[in-house]
mmCIF file of C-alpha atoms in Angstrom:
data_model
loop_
_atom_site.group_PDB
_atom_site.id
_atom_site.type_symbol
_atom_site.label_atom_id
_atom_site.label_comp_id
_atom_site.label_asym_id
_atom_site.label_seq_id
_atom_site.Cartn_x
_atom_site.Cartn_y
_atom_site.Cartn_z
ATOM 1 C CA UNK A 285 4.099 -35.039 10.963
ATOM 2 C CA UNK A 286 0.739 -36.348 10.409
ATOM 3 C CA UNK A 287 -1.478 -39.222 11.309
ATOM 4 C CA UNK A 288 -0.914 -40.937 7.581
ATOM 5 C CA UNK A 289 2.531 -39.974 7.725
ATOM 6 C CA UNK A 290 3.447 -42.164 10.700
ATOM 7 C CA UNK A 291 1.344 -44.831 9.799
ATOM 8 C CA UNK A 292 3.233 -45.005 6.119
ATOM 9 C CA UNK A 293 6.723 -44.850 7.961
ATOM 10 C CA UNK A 294 5.842 -48.005 10.379
ATOM 11 C CA UNK A 295 4.221 -50.013 7.430
ATOM 12 C CA UNK A 296 6.165 -48.728 4.250
ATOM 13 C CA UNK A 297 9.010 -51.573 6.050
ATOM 14 C CA UNK A 298 6.150 -54.145 5.820
ATOM 15 C CA UNK A 299 5.175 -53.282 1.707
ATOM 16 C CA UNK A 300 6.739 -56.293 -0.687
ATOM 17 C CA UNK A 301 10.994 -55.142 -1.843
ATOM 18 C CA UNK A 302 11.040 -54.059 -5.483
ATOM 19 C CA UNK A 303 8.116 -51.805 -5.747
ATOM 20 C CA UNK A 304 8.144 -48.458 -7.008
ATOM 21 C CA UNK A 305 7.188 -45.236 -5.556
ATOM 22 C CA UNK A 306 3.641 -44.879 -6.743
ATOM 23 C CA UNK A 307 2.819 -48.176 -6.089
ATOM 24 C CA UNK A 308 3.722 -47.818 -2.911
ATOM 25 C CA UNK A 309 1.491 -44.744 -2.117
ATOM 26 C CA UNK A 310 -1.312 -46.435 -3.567
ATOM 27 C CA UNK A 311 -1.184 -49.844 -1.366
ATOM 28 C CA UNK A 312 -0.335 -47.543 1.662
ATOM 29 C CA UNK A 313 -3.442 -45.030 0.513
ATOM 30 C CA UNK A 314 -5.527 -48.277 0.481
ATOM 31 C CA UNK A 315 -4.383 -49.731 3.527
ATOM 32 C CA UNK A 316 -4.541 -46.482 5.962
ATOM 33 C CA UNK A 317 -8.337 -46.230 4.193
ATOM 34 C CA UNK A 318 -9.355 -49.549 5.666
ATOM 35 C CA UNK A 319 -7.235 -48.819 8.495
ATOM 36 C CA UNK A 320 -9.622 -49.635 11.957
ATOM 37 C CA UNK A 321 -10.852 -47.265 14.168
ATOM 38 C CA UNK A 322 -8.295 -48.841 17.042
ATOM 39 C CA UNK A 323 -5.341 -48.355 14.934
ATOM 40 C CA UNK A 324 -6.279 -45.361 12.832
ATOM 41 C CA UNK A 325 -6.499 -43.269 16.798
ATOM 42 C CA UNK A 326 -3.232 -45.070 18.140
ATOM 43 C CA UNK A 327 -1.700 -43.017 15.123
ATOM 44 C CA UNK A 328 -3.722 -40.059 15.547
ATOM 45 C CA UNK A 329 -2.178 -40.102 18.806
ATOM 46 C CA UNK A 330 0.929 -39.940 17.642
ATOM 47 C CA UNK A 331 0.331 -37.352 15.655
ATOM 48 C CA UNK A 332 -0.889 -34.720 18.159
ATOM 49 C CA UNK A 333 1.551 -35.815 20.303
ATOM 50 C CA UNK A 334 4.992 -35.167 18.288
ATOM 51 C CA UNK A 335 2.638 -31.726 17.151
ATOM 52 C CA UNK A 336 2.597 -30.870 20.599
ATOM 53 C CA UNK A 337 6.807 -31.579 21.150
ATOM 54 C CA UNK A 338 7.220 -29.754 18.201
ATOM 55 C CA UNK A 339 5.509 -26.809 19.819
ATOM 56 C CA UNK A 340 6.998 -26.446 22.837
ATOM 57 C CA UNK A 341 10.118 -26.636 21.476
ATOM 58 C CA UNK A 342 9.405 -23.966 18.723
ATOM 59 C CA UNK A 343 9.597 -20.460 20.635
ATOM 60 C CA UNK A 344 13.113 -22.080 21.663
ATOM 61 C CA UNK A 345 14.596 -22.385 17.465
ATOM 62 C CA UNK A 346 15.131 -19.193 15.171
ATOM 63 C CA UNK A 347 13.532 -17.707 12.441
ATOM 64 C CA UNK A 348 15.382 -18.364 9.383
ATOM 65 C CA UNK A 349 15.580 -16.170 6.137
ATOM 66 C CA UNK A 350 17.313 -13.224 5.007
ATOM 67 C CA UNK A 351 17.194 -10.986 8.115
ATOM 68 C CA UNK A 352 14.902 -13.135 9.976
ATOM 69 C CA UNK A 353 16.785 -12.297 13.457
ATOM 70 C CA UNK A 354 17.713 -8.255 12.836
ATOM 71 C CA UNK A 355 15.160 -5.254 14.152
ATOM 72 C CA UNK A 356 12.173 -3.848 11.669
ATOM 73 C CA UNK A 357 12.845 -1.313 9.659
ATOM 74 C CA UNK A 358 11.433 2.071 10.478
ATOM 75 C CA UNK A 359 8.347 3.442 8.518
ATOM 76 C CA UNK A 360 9.691 6.007 5.830
ATOM 77 C CA UNK A 361 7.449 9.375 6.059
ATOM 78 C CA UNK A 362 5.283 9.717 2.692
ATOM 79 C CA UNK A 363 5.675 11.709 -0.070
ATOM 80 C CA UNK A 364 3.735 15.126 -1.196
ATOM 81 C CA UNK A 365 1.962 12.933 -3.465
ATOM 82 C CA UNK A 366 1.003 10.002 -1.104
ATOM 83 C CA UNK A 367 -0.425 12.638 1.103
ATOM 84 C CA UNK A 368 -2.360 14.346 -1.372
ATOM 85 C CA UNK A 369 -3.269 11.400 -2.660
ATOM 86 C CA UNK A 370 -4.582 9.799 0.735
ATOM 87 C CA UNK A 371 -6.914 13.236 0.899
ATOM 88 C CA UNK A 372 -8.070 13.797 -2.562
ATOM 89 C CA UNK A 373 -8.639 9.990 -2.755
ATOM 90 C CA UNK A 374 -11.843 9.952 -0.579
ATOM 91 C CA UNK A 375 -13.036 13.011 -3.026
ATOM 92 C CA UNK A 376 -13.386 10.281 -6.206
ATOM 93 C CA UNK A 377 -16.922 8.881 -7.274
ATOM 94 C CA UNK A 378 -17.004 5.557 -6.538
ATOM 95 C CA UNK A 379 -16.681 2.402 -7.865
ATOM 96 C CA UNK A 380 -13.508 3.132 -9.674
ATOM 97 C CA UNK A 381 -11.158 0.653 -10.494
ATOM 98 C CA UNK A 382 -7.313 1.314 -8.890
ATOM 99 C CA UNK A 383 -5.698 2.394 -12.416
ATOM 100 C CA UNK A 384 -8.753 4.742 -12.903
ATOM 101 C CA UNK A 385 -7.829 6.064 -9.382
ATOM 102 C CA UNK A 386 -4.295 6.581 -10.251
ATOM 103 C CA UNK A 387 -4.633 8.238 -13.415
ATOM 104 C CA UNK A 388 -7.293 10.618 -12.190
ATOM 105 C CA UNK A 389 -5.053 10.759 -8.972
ATOM 106 C CA UNK A 390 -1.643 11.689 -10.915
ATOM 107 C CA UNK A 391 -3.738 14.689 -13.514
ATOM 108 C CA UNK A 392 -5.046 16.385 -10.585
ATOM 109 C CA UNK A 393 -1.693 16.459 -9.182
ATOM 110 C CA UNK A 394 -0.529 17.711 -12.020
ATOM 111 C CA UNK A 395 -2.292 20.461 -12.823
ATOM 112 C CA UNK A 396 -2.524 21.519 -8.680
ATOM 113 C CA UNK A 397 -1.310 25.092 -7.815
ATOM 114 C CA UNK A 398 1.497 25.661 -6.506
ATOM 115 C CA UNK A 399 -0.262 26.927 -3.433
ATOM 116 C CA UNK A 400 -2.033 23.950 -2.364
ATOM 117 C CA UNK A 401 1.517 21.693 -3.904
ATOM 118 C CA UNK A 402 3.770 23.761 -1.186
ATOM 119 C CA UNK A 403 0.915 22.736 1.980
ATOM 120 C CA UNK A 404 1.254 18.673 0.793
ATOM 121 C CA UNK A 405 5.292 19.248 0.479
ATOM 122 C CA UNK A 406 5.684 21.151 4.054
ATOM 123 C CA UNK A 407 3.270 18.105 5.800
ATOM 124 C CA UNK A 408 5.649 15.645 3.710
ATOM 125 C CA UNK A 409 8.801 17.304 5.321
ATOM 126 C CA UNK A 410 7.353 17.454 8.639
ATOM 127 C CA UNK A 411 6.556 13.916 8.488
ATOM 128 C CA UNK A 412 9.999 13.350 7.285
ATOM 129 C CA UNK A 413 11.421 15.133 10.187
ATOM 130 C CA UNK A 414 9.290 13.325 12.833
ATOM 131 C CA UNK A 415 10.560 9.715 11.290
ATOM 132 C CA UNK A 416 13.945 10.585 12.138
ATOM 133 C CA UNK A 417 13.272 12.123 15.403
ATOM 134 C CA UNK A 418 11.843 8.804 16.259
ATOM 135 C CA UNK A 419 14.440 6.423 15.388
ATOM 136 C CA UNK A 420 18.074 8.587 14.954
ATOM 137 C CA UNK A 421 19.835 5.526 16.155
ATOM 138 C CA UNK A 422 19.509 4.001 12.685
ATOM 139 C CA UNK A 423 22.597 3.572 10.445
ATOM 140 C CA UNK A 424 23.041 3.956 7.282
ATOM 141 C CA UNK A 425 24.267 0.418 5.676
ATOM 142 C CA UNK A 426 24.964 -0.623 2.309
ATOM 143 C CA UNK A 427 26.112 1.885 -0.364
ATOM 144 C CA UNK A 428 24.759 4.727 2.079
ATOM 145 C CA UNK A 429 27.185 8.400 3.225
ATOM 146 C CA UNK A 430 28.723 6.585 6.343
ATOM 147 C CA UNK A 431 29.309 3.094 4.740
ATOM 148 C CA UNK A 432 33.386 2.309 3.752
ATOM 149 C CA UNK A 433 34.336 2.104 0.073
ATOM 150 C CA UNK A 434 34.844 -1.482 -0.442
ATOM 151 C CA UNK A 435 39.002 -2.484 -1.720
ATOM 152 C CA UNK A 436 39.292 -3.096 -5.187
ATOM 153 C CA UNK A 437 39.624 -6.337 -6.429
ATOM 154 C CA UNK A 438 43.024 -6.863 -8.352
ATOM 155 C CA UNK A 439 42.643 -7.133 -11.530
ATOM 156 C CA UNK A 440 42.366 -10.745 -13.021
ATOM 157 C CA UNK A 441 44.828 -12.731 -15.484
ATOM 158 C CA UNK A 442 42.533 -12.150 -18.861
ATOM 159 C CA UNK A 443 42.085 -8.284 -18.092
ATOM 160 C CA UNK A 444 45.972 -8.138 -18.021
ATOM 161 C CA UNK A 445 46.780 -10.346 -20.802
#
């Protein structure tokens, strides 16, 4: 919490009853601006102590969100097209925008002869094998080959009628 928030929490009880929130905010803001330095330092000290306490407790808290505690996914192997683009991008004229680069690289990839294309496909398969060797313990989740099929739900009364 900031020093201003701590001040508002303390001073809100001293405001006249029946004020709406915007009116309270205006009054508290003007009071905060008019507050003398000694009082302001008091609230700033309280805020810094509160922030330090929160920072001390932060490593103990768990991260929230989808997959926050799970291990990071391994990188996917680049495709033959991506490998080609990485190599050919340096040969493009400078100053091209990204969509223009993509159009040029796509047309060059389509026009690439089979011999060159096989070279990049081989590099892609090697990269895929290297990643698979590096992380063999990863399992397929969701709708993969190793997942069990979900049992079917019973048909609803609406369907049966």
